[in-house]
Coordinates of C-alpha atoms and ligand atoms in Angstrom, one line a residue:
X1 CA -9.1 13.5 -49.7
X2 CA -10.9 10.2 -50.5
X3 CA -14.0 11.6 -48.7
X4 CA -14.0 14.7 -50.8
X5 CA -14.0 12.7 -54.0
X6 CA -16.9 10.6 -52.9
X7 CA -18.8 13.7 -51.8
X8 CA -18.4 15.4 -55.2
X9 CA -19.4 12.1 -57.0
X10 CA -22.5 11.8 -54.8
X11 CA -23.5 15.4 -55.5
X12 CA -23.1 15.0 -59.3
X13 CA -24.9 11.6 -59.2
X14 CA -27.8 12.9 -57.1
X15 CA -30.1 14.0 -60.0
X16 CA -29.1 11.2 -62.4
X17 CA -29.2 7.9 -60.6
X18 CA -30.9 7.7 -57.2
X19 CA -29.6 4.1 -56.5
X20 CA -26.0 5.0 -57.2
X21 CA -26.4 8.1 -55.1
X22 CA -27.6 6.1 -52.1
X23 CA -24.6 3.8 -52.5
X24 CA -22.2 6.7 -52.6
X25 CA -23.8 8.3 -49.5
X26 CA -23.4 5.0 -47.7
X27 CA -19.8 4.8 -48.7
X28 CA -19.3 8.3 -47.4
X29 CA -20.9 7.5 -44.1
X30 CA -18.8 4.3 -43.5
X31 CA -15.6 6.2 -44.5
X32 CA -16.3 8.9 -42.0
X33 CA -16.9 6.3 -39.3
X34 CA -13.7 4.5 -40.1
X35 CA -11.7 7.7 -40.1
X36 CA -13.1 8.5 -36.6
X37 CA -12.5 5.0 -35.2
X38 CA -9.0 5.0 -36.6
X39 CA -8.2 8.0 -34.5
X40 CA -7.0 6.1 -31.4
X41 CA -5.2 9.1 -29.8
X42 CA -5.8 9.0 -26.1
X43 CA -7.6 12.0 -24.6
X44 CA -4.3 13.3 -23.1
X45 CA -2.5 12.9 -26.4
X46 CA -5.3 14.7 -28.3
X47 CA -4.8 17.7 -26.0
X48 CA -1.1 17.5 -26.5
X49 CA -0.9 16.6 -22.8
X50 CA -2.5 19.8 -21.6
X51 CA -5.3 17.9 -20.0
X52 CA -6.2 14.6 -18.5
X53 CA -9.7 13.1 -19.0
X54 CA -12.4 13.0 -16.4
X55 CA -13.7 9.7 -15.1
X56 CA -16.5 9.3 -17.7
X57 CA -14.2 10.1 -20.6
X58 CA -11.6 7.7 -19.3
X59 CA -14.0 4.8 -19.0
X60 CA -15.5 5.6 -22.4
X61 CA -12.0 5.3 -24.0
X62 CA -11.4 2.0 -22.1
X63 CA -14.8 0.6 -23.3
X64 CA -14.1 1.8 -26.9
X65 CA -10.8 -0.2 -26.8
X66 CA -12.7 -3.2 -25.4
X67 CA -15.4 -3.0 -28.2
X68 CA -12.6 -2.8 -30.9
X69 CA -10.8 -5.9 -29.5
X70 CA -13.5 -8.5 -28.8
X71 CA -12.3 -11.3 -26.6
X72 CA -9.0 -9.6 -25.7
X73 CA -10.0 -6.8 -23.4
X74 CA -12.5 -7.4 -20.5
X75 CA -13.8 -4.4 -18.6
X76 CA -15.5 -5.2 -15.3
X77 CA -16.5 -3.5 -12.0
X78 CA -15.0 -4.8 -8.8
X79 CA -16.8 -2.5 -6.3
X80 CA -18.2 0.9 -5.5
X81 CA -16.7 4.0 -4.0
X82 CA -18.2 5.9 -1.0
X83 CA -20.0 8.2 -3.4
X84 CA -21.3 5.2 -5.4
X85 CA -19.0 5.3 -8.5
X86 CA -18.0 2.0 -10.1
X87 CA -14.5 0.8 -9.4
X88 CA -13.4 -0.4 -12.9
X89 CA -10.7 -2.8 -13.8
X90 CA -9.5 -3.8 -17.3
X91 CA -8.0 -7.2 -18.1
X92 CA -6.0 -7.7 -21.2
X93 CA -5.2 -11.2 -22.5
X94 CA -3.9 -12.3 -25.9
X95 CA -6.3 -15.2 -26.2
X96 CA -9.2 -14.2 -24.1
X97 CA -8.3 -16.4 -21.1
X98 CA -9.3 -14.3 -18.1
X99 CA -9.9 -17.0 -15.5
X100 CA -7.2 -16.5 -12.8
X101 CA -7.1 -20.2 -11.9
X102 CA -6.6 -21.2 -15.5
X103 CA -3.9 -18.5 -15.9
X104 CA -2.1 -19.7 -12.7
X105 CA -2.3 -23.3 -13.9
X106 CA -0.8 -22.3 -17.3
X107 CA 2.1 -20.5 -15.6
X108 CA 1.1 -17.1 -17.1
X109 CA 2.0 -14.2 -14.9
X110 CA -0.7 -11.7 -14.0
X111 CA 0.5 -8.1 -13.6
X112 CA -1.7 -5.7 -11.8
X113 CA -1.1 -2.0 -12.6
X114 CA -2.9 0.5 -10.3
X115 CA -3.3 4.2 -11.1
X116 CA -4.7 7.3 -9.4
X117 CA -4.8 6.1 -5.8
X118 CA -3.7 9.7 -5.3
X119 CA -6.0 11.1 -7.9
X120 CA -4.0 14.3 -8.5
X121 CA -1.2 12.0 -9.8
X122 CA -2.5 11.2 -13.3
X123 CA 0.5 10.1 -15.2
X124 CA -0.1 6.3 -14.8
X125 CA -3.7 6.6 -15.9
X126 CA -2.9 8.4 -19.2
X127 CA 0.1 6.1 -19.9
X128 CA -2.1 3.0 -19.3
X129 CA -4.7 4.2 -21.8
X130 CA -1.9 4.4 -24.4
X131 CA -0.5 1.0 -23.4
X132 CA -4.0 -0.5 -23.6
X133 CA -4.4 0.8 -27.1
X134 CA -0.9 -0.3 -28.2
X135 CA -1.4 -3.8 -26.8
X136 CA -4.9 -4.3 -28.0
X137 CA -5.8 -2.1 -30.9
X138 CA -2.7 -1.0 -32.9
X139 CA -0.8 -4.1 -31.7
X140 CA 2.5 -2.3 -31.7
X141 CA 3.0 -3.7 -28.2
X142 CA 1.2 -7.0 -28.7
X143 CA 4.3 -8.8 -27.6
X144 CA 3.7 -7.6 -24.0
X145 CA 0.9 -10.1 -23.9
X146 CA 2.8 -13.1 -25.1
X147 CA 2.9 -14.7 -21.6
X148 CA 1.6 -12.0 -19.3
X149 CA -2.0 -11.0 -18.6
X150 CA -2.3 -7.3 -17.7
X151 CA -4.9 -6.1 -15.2
X152 CA -5.2 -2.3 -15.1
X153 CA -7.1 -0.2 -12.6
X154 CA -7.4 3.1 -14.6
X155 CA -8.7 5.1 -11.6
X156 CA -8.5 3.5 -8.2
X157 CA -9.8 6.6 -6.4
X158 CA -12.7 7.9 -8.6
X159 CA -14.3 10.1 -5.9
X160 CA -11.0 11.9 -5.3
X161 CA -10.5 12.0 -9.1
X162 CA -13.8 13.8 -9.7
X163 CA -12.9 16.5 -7.1
X164 CA -11.3 18.1 -10.1
X165 CA -9.6 21.4 -10.2
X166 CA -6.4 23.4 -10.9
X167 CA -5.2 23.7 -7.2
X168 CA -5.0 20.1 -6.2
X169 CA -1.3 19.6 -6.6
X170 CA 0.8 22.6 -5.7
X171 CA 4.2 21.1 -6.5
X172 CA 3.2 19.5 -9.8
X173 CA 3.7 20.8 -13.3
X174 CA 0.5 19.9 -15.1
X175 CA -2.0 18.8 -16.4
X176 CA -4.2 21.9 -16.2
X177 CA -6.6 20.3 -13.8
X178 CA -6.6 17.0 -11.9
X179 CA -8.3 15.1 -9.1
X180 CA -7.5 15.2 -5.3
X181 CA -5.3 13.1 -3.1
X182 CA -7.8 11.3 -0.8
X183 CA -11.2 9.5 -1.1
X184 CA -14.6 11.0 -0.3
X185 CA -14.1 10.4 3.4
X186 CA -10.8 12.2 3.4
X187 CA -8.8 8.9 3.8
X188 CA -5.5 8.5 2.1
X189 CA -6.0 5.1 0.5
X190 CA -2.3 4.6 0.4
X191 CA -2.2 4.2 4.2
X192 CA -5.2 1.9 4.4
X193 CA -4.1 -1.5 3.1
X194 CA -4.0 -3.2 6.5
X195 CA -6.8 -1.6 8.4
X196 CA -9.1 -1.5 5.4
X197 CA -11.4 1.3 6.5
X198 CA -12.3 2.6 3.0
X199 CA -14.8 0.9 0.7
X200 CA -12.1 1.1 -2.1
X201 CA -9.6 -0.9 0.0
X202 CA -12.2 -3.6 0.8
X203 CA -13.0 -3.9 -2.9
X204 CA -9.3 -4.0 -3.8
X205 CA -8.6 -6.8 -1.3
X206 CA -11.3 -8.9 -2.9
X207 CA -9.9 -8.2 -6.3
X208 CA -6.4 -9.1 -5.1
X209 CA -7.5 -12.4 -3.6
X210 CA -9.5 -13.4 -6.6
X211 CA -6.7 -12.7 -9.1
X212 CA -3.6 -13.1 -6.9
X213 CA -1.4 -11.2 -9.3
X214 CA 2.3 -12.2 -9.8
X215 CA 3.5 -8.6 -9.9
X216 CA 2.0 -5.3 -8.7
X217 CA 2.7 -1.8 -9.9
X218 CA 1.5 1.4 -8.2
X219 CA 1.8 4.6 -10.2
X220 CA 2.4 8.0 -8.5
X221 CA 4.0 11.4 -9.0
X222 CA 6.7 12.6 -6.5
X223 CA 6.9 15.5 -4.1
X224 CA 10.3 16.5 -2.9
X225 CA 13.5 17.8 -4.5
X226 CA 14.3 18.9 -8.0
X227 CA 16.8 16.7 -10.0
X228 CA 17.4 15.5 -13.6
X229 CA 15.5 12.2 -13.4
X230 CA 12.0 12.1 -14.8
X231 CA 11.3 8.5 -13.8
X232 CA 11.9 7.3 -10.3
X233 CA 10.9 4.0 -8.9
X234 CA 11.2 1.7 -5.9
X235 CA 11.3 -2.0 -6.2
X236 CA 9.8 -2.3 -2.8
X237 CA 12.1 -4.0 -0.2
X238 CA 11.7 -5.2 3.3
X239 CA 14.0 -7.6 5.2
X240 CA 11.0 -10.0 5.5
X241 CA 10.8 -10.4 1.8
X242 CA 11.5 -13.7 0.1
X243 CA 15.3 -13.7 -0.6
X244 CA 15.1 -15.1 -4.1
X245 CA 12.5 -12.4 -5.2
X246 CA 14.6 -9.7 -3.5
X247 CA 17.7 -10.7 -5.3
X248 CA 15.9 -10.9 -8.7
X249 CA 14.6 -7.4 -8.2
X250 CA 18.0 -6.0 -7.3
X251 CA 20.2 -7.8 -9.9
X252 CA 17.8 -8.2 -12.8
X253 CA 14.8 -6.0 -12.7
X254 CA 16.4 -2.7 -11.5
X255 CA 19.1 -2.5 -14.2
X256 CA 16.8 -3.7 -16.9
X257 CA 14.2 -0.9 -16.1
X258 CA 16.8 1.8 -15.9
X259 CA 18.6 0.8 -19.1
X260 CA 15.4 0.3 -21.1
X261 CA 13.9 3.6 -19.9
X262 CA 17.2 5.4 -20.7
X263 CA 17.3 3.9 -24.2
X264 CA 13.8 5.4 -24.8
X265 CA 15.1 8.9 -24.0
X266 CA 14.2 9.2 -20.3
X267 CA 16.3 9.1 -17.2
X268 CA 15.4 6.7 -14.4
X269 CA 16.7 6.3 -10.8
X270 CA 15.6 4.7 -7.6
X271 CA 13.2 6.9 -5.6
X272 CA 15.0 10.0 -4.3
X273 CA 14.3 10.6 -0.6
X274 CA 16.8 13.2 0.7
X275 CA 18.0 13.0 4.3
X276 CA 18.0 16.8 4.3
X277 CA 15.6 18.6 1.9
X278 CA 17.9 21.7 2.2
X279 CA 21.0 20.0 1.1
X280 CA 21.0 17.1 -1.4
X281 CA 24.8 16.4 -0.8
X282 CA 23.9 14.9 2.7
X283 CA 22.6 11.8 0.9
X284 CA 19.6 9.6 0.6
X285 CA 17.3 7.8 3.0
X286 CA 16.3 4.2 2.7
X287 CA 13.0 2.8 4.1
X288 CA 11.3 -0.6 4.3
X289 CA 8.0 -1.3 2.5
X290 CA 5.4 -0.8 5.1
X291 CA 2.1 -2.8 4.7
X292 CA -0.1 0.2 5.0
X293 CA 1.1 1.2 1.6
X294 CA 0.0 -0.7 -1.6
X295 CA 3.5 -1.7 -2.6
X296 CA 4.5 -2.7 0.9
X297 CA 1.3 -4.7 1.4
X298 CA 2.0 -7.1 -1.5
X299 CA 5.3 -8.1 0.1
X300 CA 3.2 -9.7 2.9
X301 CA 1.4 -11.6 0.2
X302 CA 4.8 -12.9 -1.1
X303 CA 4.6 -10.9 -4.3
X304 CA 7.0 -8.3 -5.7
X305 CA 5.9 -4.7 -6.1
X306 CA 7.0 -1.7 -8.1
X307 CA 6.3 1.9 -7.0
X308 CA 6.6 4.4 -9.9
X309 CA 7.1 8.0 -8.9
X310 CA 7.2 10.4 -11.9
X311 CA 9.1 13.6 -11.1
X312 CA 6.5 16.3 -10.4
X313 CA 8.4 19.2 -12.1
X314 CA 8.8 17.6 -15.5
X315 CA 6.2 18.6 -18.1
X316 CA 3.2 16.3 -18.4
X317 CA 4.1 14.9 -21.8
X318 CA 7.6 13.8 -20.5
X319 CA 6.0 12.3 -17.4
X320 CA 3.2 10.3 -19.2
X321 CA 5.6 9.0 -21.9
X322 CA 8.2 8.2 -19.2
X323 CA 5.6 6.3 -17.1
X324 CA 4.7 4.4 -20.3
X325 CA 8.3 3.4 -20.9
X326 CA 8.9 2.0 -17.4
X327 CA 5.6 0.0 -17.6
X328 CA 6.6 -1.3 -21.1
X329 CA 10.1 -2.2 -19.8
X330 CA 8.6 -4.1 -16.9
X331 CA 6.1 -6.0 -19.0
X332 CA 8.8 -6.9 -21.5
X333 CA 11.0 -8.3 -18.8
X334 CA 8.1 -10.2 -17.2
X335 CA 7.2 -11.9 -20.5
X336 CA 10.9 -12.8 -20.9
X337 CA 11.2 -14.1 -17.3
X338 CA 7.7 -15.4 -16.9
X339 CA 8.7 -18.9 -15.9
X340 CA 11.2 -17.6 -13.3
X341 CA 8.7 -15.2 -11.8
X342 CA 5.9 -17.7 -11.5
X343 CA 8.3 -20.3 -10.0
X344 CA 9.7 -17.8 -7.4
X345 CA 6.2 -16.8 -6.3
X346 CA 5.1 -20.4 -5.9
X347 CA 8.3 -21.1 -3.9
X348 CA 7.8 -18.0 -1.7
X349 CA 4.3 -19.2 -0.9
X350 CA 5.6 -22.7 -0.1
X351 CA 8.4 -21.3 2.1
X352 CA 5.8 -19.4 4.2
X353 CA 3.6 -22.5 4.5
X354 CA 6.6 -24.6 5.6
X355 CA 7.6 -22.0 8.2
X356 CA 4.1 -22.2 9.6
X357 CA 4.3 -26.0 10.0
X358 CA 7.6 -26.2 11.9
X359 CA 8.6 -24.1 14.9
X360 CA 11.6 -21.9 15.2
X361 CA 11.2 -19.6 12.2
X362 CA 11.3 -15.9 12.8
X363 CA 9.5 -13.2 10.8
X364 CA 11.0 -9.7 10.7
X365 CA 8.4 -7.0 11.5
X366 CA 10.6 -3.9 11.9
X367 CA 13.7 -2.7 10.3
X368 CA 15.8 0.4 9.7
X369 CA 18.4 1.7 7.3
X370 CA 21.9 0.6 8.1
X371 CA 24.4 3.2 9.4
X372 CA 26.9 1.9 6.8
X373 CA 26.4 3.7 3.4
X374 CA 27.4 3.0 -0.2
X375 CA 28.1 5.8 -2.8
X376 CA 25.2 6.7 -5.0
X377 CA 25.8 8.5 -8.3
X378 CA 23.3 11.3 -8.1
X379 CA 22.2 13.4 -11.1
X380 CA 20.9 16.5 -9.4
X381 CA 20.9 20.2 -10.2
X382 CA 23.2 22.8 -8.8
X383 CA 21.6 24.9 -6.1
X384 CA 22.1 27.9 -3.9
X385 CA 21.1 28.3 -0.3
X386 CA 20.4 31.7 1.1
X387 CA 18.9 32.7 4.4
X388 CA 15.2 33.6 4.1
X389 CA 13.7 36.5 6.0
X390 CA 10.3 35.0 5.3
X391 CA 10.8 31.5 6.7
X392 CA 13.8 32.2 8.9
X393 CA 15.4 29.1 7.5
X394 CA 17.8 28.3 4.6
X395 CA 16.1 28.8 1.2
X396 CA 17.1 26.3 -1.4
X397 CA 16.8 27.4 -5.0
X398 CA 17.6 24.9 -7.8
X399 CA 19.2 25.9 -11.1
X400 CA 18.7 23.8 -14.2
X401 CA 22.4 23.2 -14.4
X402 CA 23.4 19.5 -13.9
X403 CA 25.3 18.5 -10.7
X404 CA 26.5 15.0 -11.0
X405 CA 28.0 13.8 -7.7
X406 CA 28.4 10.9 -5.4
X407 CA 26.2 11.0 -2.3
X408 CA 25.8 8.4 0.5
X409 CA 22.9 5.9 0.6
X410 CA 22.4 3.4 3.4
X411 CA 23.8 0.1 2.3
X412 CA 20.9 -2.1 3.4
X413 CA 17.9 -2.4 5.7
X414 CA 18.6 -4.1 9.0
X415 CA 16.0 -5.9 11.2
X416 CA 15.2 -4.3 14.5
X417 CA 12.3 -6.5 15.7
X418 CA 11.2 -10.0 14.8
X419 CA 8.9 -12.6 16.2
X420 CA 8.9 -16.4 16.3
X421 CA 6.1 -17.7 14.1
X422 CA 3.6 -19.6 16.2
X423 CA 1.7 -22.7 15.1
X424 CA -1.5 -20.6 15.1
X425 CA -3.2 -17.6 16.6
X426 CA -6.5 -17.8 18.5
X427 CA -8.9 -14.8 18.4
X428 CA -11.9 -14.6 20.8
X429 CA -15.0 -14.5 18.6
X430 CA -16.2 -11.2 20.1
X431 CA -13.4 -9.3 18.3
X432 CA -15.4 -9.5 15.1
X433 CA -14.0 -6.3 13.6
X434 CA -10.5 -7.7 13.9
X435 CA -11.7 -11.0 12.3
X436 CA -13.5 -9.2 9.5
X437 CA -10.3 -7.5 8.4
X438 CA -8.5 -10.9 8.2
X439 CA -11.3 -12.3 6.2
X440 CA -11.0 -9.4 3.7
X441 CA -7.2 -10.0 3.5
X442 CA -7.9 -13.6 2.3
X443 CA -6.6 -15.3 5.4
X444 CA -7.8 -18.8 6.0
X445 CA -9.5 -19.3 9.4
X446 CA -10.8 -22.2 11.4
X447 CA -13.5 -22.0 14.1
X448 CA -13.6 -23.6 17.6
X449 CA -16.5 -26.0 17.9
X450 CA -16.7 -25.9 21.7
X451 CA -15.6 -23.5 24.5
X452 CA -11.9 -23.9 25.1
X453 CA -9.7 -22.9 28.0
X454 CA -5.9 -23.3 27.8
X455 CA -2.5 -21.8 28.3
X456 CA -1.4 -19.6 25.5
X457 CA 1.4 -17.1 24.8
X458 CA 0.2 -13.5 24.7
X459 CA 1.3 -10.0 25.7
X460 CA 0.9 -7.6 28.6
X461 CA 1.2 -4.1 27.3
X462 CA 1.6 -0.9 29.3
X463 CA 2.5 2.8 28.9
X464 CA 0.9 3.0 25.5
X465 CA 1.1 6.4 23.8
X466 CA -1.6 7.0 21.3
X467 CA -1.2 9.9 18.9
X468 CA -3.3 12.8 20.2
X469 CA -4.0 14.2 16.7
X470 CA -6.0 12.0 14.3
X471 CA -4.1 10.1 11.6
X472 CA -6.1 8.5 8.8
X473 CA -9.2 8.7 10.9
X474 CA -7.6 7.0 13.9
X475 CA -5.2 7.7 16.8
X476 CA -2.6 5.0 16.2
X477 CA 0.2 3.9 18.4
X478 CA 3.3 5.0 16.4
X479 CA 5.1 8.2 15.8
X480 CA 6.0 7.9 12.2
X481 CA 3.6 8.4 9.2
X482 CA 5.5 5.8 7.2
X483 CA 5.4 3.0 9.8
X484 CA 9.1 2.9 10.3
X485 CA 9.1 4.5 13.7
X486 CA 9.1 2.8 17.1
X487 CA 6.1 1.1 18.7
X488 CA 4.5 3.6 21.1
X489 CA 4.5 1.5 24.3
X490 CA 5.8 -1.7 25.9
X491 CA 4.5 -5.2 25.4
X492 CA 6.1 -8.2 27.2
X493 CA 5.3 -11.8 26.2
X494 CA 3.6 -13.8 28.9
X495 CA 1.9 -17.2 29.3
X496 CA -1.7 -17.0 30.4
X497 CA -4.6 -19.3 30.9
X498 CA -7.3 -17.8 28.7
X499 CA -10.9 -18.9 27.8
X500 CA -12.4 -18.8 24.4
X501 CA -16.1 -19.1 23.6
X502 CA -17.2 -21.6 20.9
X503 CA -17.0 -20.0 17.5
X504 CA -13.7 -18.3 18.2
X505 CA -11.3 -18.1 15.3
X506 CA -8.0 -20.1 14.9
X507 CA -5.6 -18.8 12.3
X508 CA -3.1 -21.6 11.3
X509 CA 0.2 -20.3 10.1
X510 CA 0.7 -23.0 7.5
X511 CA -0.9 -20.9 4.8
X512 CA 0.4 -18.6 2.1
X513 CA -1.0 -15.4 3.7
X514 CA 0.4 -16.2 7.1
X515 CA 2.5 -13.0 7.1
X516 CA -0.6 -10.9 6.7
X517 CA -2.0 -12.5 9.9
X518 CA 1.3 -12.0 11.8
X519 CA 1.4 -8.3 10.8
X520 CA -2.2 -7.9 12.0
X521 CA -2.1 -9.9 15.2
X522 CA 1.4 -9.2 16.6
X523 CA 0.7 -6.0 18.7
X524 CA 4.1 -4.4 18.0
X525 CA 4.0 -4.8 14.2
X526 CA 3.9 -1.4 12.4
X527 CA 0.3 -2.0 11.1
X528 CA -1.2 -4.3 13.7
X529 CA -4.8 -4.2 14.9
X530 CA -3.5 -2.9 18.3
X531 CA -1.6 -0.1 16.6
X532 CA -4.7 0.9 14.6
X533 CA -7.0 1.1 17.7
X534 CA -9.0 -2.1 17.1
X535 CA -8.2 -3.3 20.6
X536 CA -8.4 0.0 22.5
X537 CA -11.0 -1.1 25.1
X538 CA -8.5 -3.7 26.4
X539 CA -6.3 -0.8 27.7
X540 CA -9.1 0.9 29.7
X541 CA -9.5 0.6 33.4
X542 CA -13.2 0.0 34.2
X543 CA -13.4 -0.2 38.0
X544 CA -12.1 2.5 40.3
X545 CA -11.5 2.5 44.1
X546 CA -12.5 5.3 46.5
X547 CA -9.6 6.8 48.4
X548 CA -10.9 5.9 51.8
X549 CA -11.3 2.3 50.7
X550 CA -7.7 2.2 49.4
X551 CA -6.5 3.7 52.7
X552 CA -7.8 0.6 54.5
X553 CA -6.4 -1.8 51.8
X554 CA -3.0 -0.1 51.9
X555 CA -2.7 -0.4 55.7
X556 CA -3.7 -4.1 55.6
X557 CA -1.1 -4.8 52.9
X558 CA 1.7 -2.9 54.7
X559 CA 1.0 -4.8 57.9
X560 CA 1.2 -8.2 56.2
X561 CA 4.2 -7.6 53.9
X562 CA 7.5 -6.0 55.2
X563 CA 9.1 -6.2 51.7
X564 CA 6.2 -4.2 50.2
X565 CA 6.6 -1.7 53.1
X566 CA 10.3 -1.3 52.2
X567 CA 9.5 -0.9 48.5
X568 CA 6.9 1.8 49.2
X569 CA 9.3 3.7 51.5
X570 CA 12.1 3.6 48.9
X571 CA 9.7 4.9 46.2
X572 CA 8.6 7.8 48.5
X573 CA 12.2 8.7 49.1
X574 CA 13.4 8.4 45.5
X575 CA 10.5 9.6 43.4
X576 CA 9.4 13.2 44.1
X577 CA 6.4 13.2 41.7
X578 CA 5.2 10.0 43.3
X579 CA 5.6 11.4 46.8
X580 CA 3.7 14.5 45.8
X581 CA 0.7 12.6 44.3
X582 CA -1.8 11.2 46.9
X583 CA -3.5 9.3 44.0
X584 CA -0.3 7.7 42.8
X585 CA 0.6 6.7 46.4
X586 CA -2.8 4.9 46.8
X587 CA -2.6 3.4 43.3
X588 CA 0.7 1.8 44.3
X589 CA -1.3 -0.5 46.5
X590 CA -4.4 -0.9 44.3
X591 CA -2.2 -2.0 41.3
X592 CA -0.6 -4.7 43.5
X593 CA -4.0 -6.1 44.6
X594 CA -6.3 -8.8 43.1
X595 CA -8.9 -6.0 42.8
X596 CA -6.9 -4.5 40.0
X597 CA -5.5 -7.7 38.5
X598 CA -9.0 -9.1 37.9
X599 CA -9.6 -6.3 35.4
X600 CA -6.8 -7.5 33.1
X601 CA -5.9 -4.0 32.0
X602 CA -3.5 -4.3 29.0
X603 CA -3.8 -8.1 28.7
X604 CA -3.9 -8.8 24.9
X605 CA -6.8 -11.1 24.3
X606 CA -5.4 -12.9 21.2
X607 CA -3.4 -16.1 22.0
X608 CA -0.4 -17.6 20.3
X609 CA -0.7 -21.4 20.1
X610 CA 2.4 -23.6 19.9
X611 CA 0.2 -26.6 18.9
X612 CA -3.3 -27.3 17.8
X613 CA -3.5 -30.5 19.8
X614 CA -6.5 -30.4 22.1
X615 CA -8.0 -27.3 20.6
X616 CA -11.5 -28.2 19.2
X617 CA -11.4 -26.7 15.7
X618 CA -13.1 -27.3 12.4
Ligands
ZN701 ZN1 1.2 9.5 -4.6

């Protein structure tokens, strides 16, 4: 309206007073610019949530916010993708303090919110653009920055994001087009946090160690069942987590998130993972945070993590606004409990350092859901199950009619495998790929200044079962995608005298990231270097004996050792497969000879040190 008045005045003034005309045209121009800049609708909002913006449009919006809020919003690049796109992060701080050291010193919590690791799951990105605007430009949510500094990764997987199309998420209800799950090398970044194969992971780890956030959020969209909740979440849990943080998440954070999200007109619940996808009444699973996942990884760094999983079948507007509400709720609580959170994180670090100084502490590496269950009040939908002539299995069809029932959920996670924390690990220098990963993870390392030979604890592993089909570009030693399955083999602890060249790496356990090193260096940990194939050559036999040579060896050994002769005869009598295999019968002797032992097949080359005394390190 105002514009139209100026326009008519300018036209009428045109012929009479050229100076006034110029002034009016200028006024018109600035009014138009103001009107445009005042339109802070996000790209998704502008399309009424039909679409989600591409990478360039997303970054243009972020930079526009930064330009409109000088000193409060900092946009920076923290690495490059495989295809060469910038990995962009946005820091938001009420007073322009962005230096992580200064923020830690001031006791201000840093919250890292990651979006689009699975680049078809766009809800978090679009809700973060709105949050960014509301904190920085319109200031309707300026209170969220009172104590906290928010670090947002709008698109963590830009290469996947730009593989844009309508067919990338078969289960998901909108937007019209979206990115794809994996990175340019077909790697699922949300299985890569320990092995760090992808350039995105390497960049993320550097960002993490530079900022050392106090709280981490990873935004996703579900697959799985249909139910009433639009917002599901997991305050990631593992038995090795710091107990004070675990208790705060359960008793304070979870109820606050659920109530606040519900008050805003959404419905939240813990992540729904059904025991039986064909029958919700059978109950829920419970699983530990595994370090190959973003939200499980941060537990090793003594920091709490929140996994957000928006329900795939809700419309895009409901999902983006619901995602916004859980982020807002979390930031509200973190501002309110800033001192408590910062203190708990410091104490969790101190506890890990203390455990690394004194022997006798155990660290839990594997756990499983308890058999004991507790009732969970489930807001599902009524469903029918009919036999399907297509699949030959029961066909579940959900109605939209609420079904509110109690179903069982495991009461807790129970440890199944733990190790005693050593004083330090020693890694021979030749295992440089293993050492590089620890460097990326921010683990502090010392180096030996001279060759050293000494007795260490280590493992002898046998009967390892690698997956025959590739998984995330490797053939790991476990049978479960989620890292909760059993270790695929046997490793027994032994004491061995081993030699280490000068320049070998010593990893002391009295450091805040000791748990990362334990996970990586204990062979039977779910995401160890052994599991992820970094030590495969150790398990290969490299010298072989000819049959006619072994015949002679066997006869000599039998002649000298009556007990061995008895053992051999018992095995022949009791083991048909053995008796039927000429090779196995000859191997029986070879494996018991120094000719085999010298090869050290299956001897893990990393040592566990109970003391640093006598080890020449700097
Ligand atoms: Zn996902």
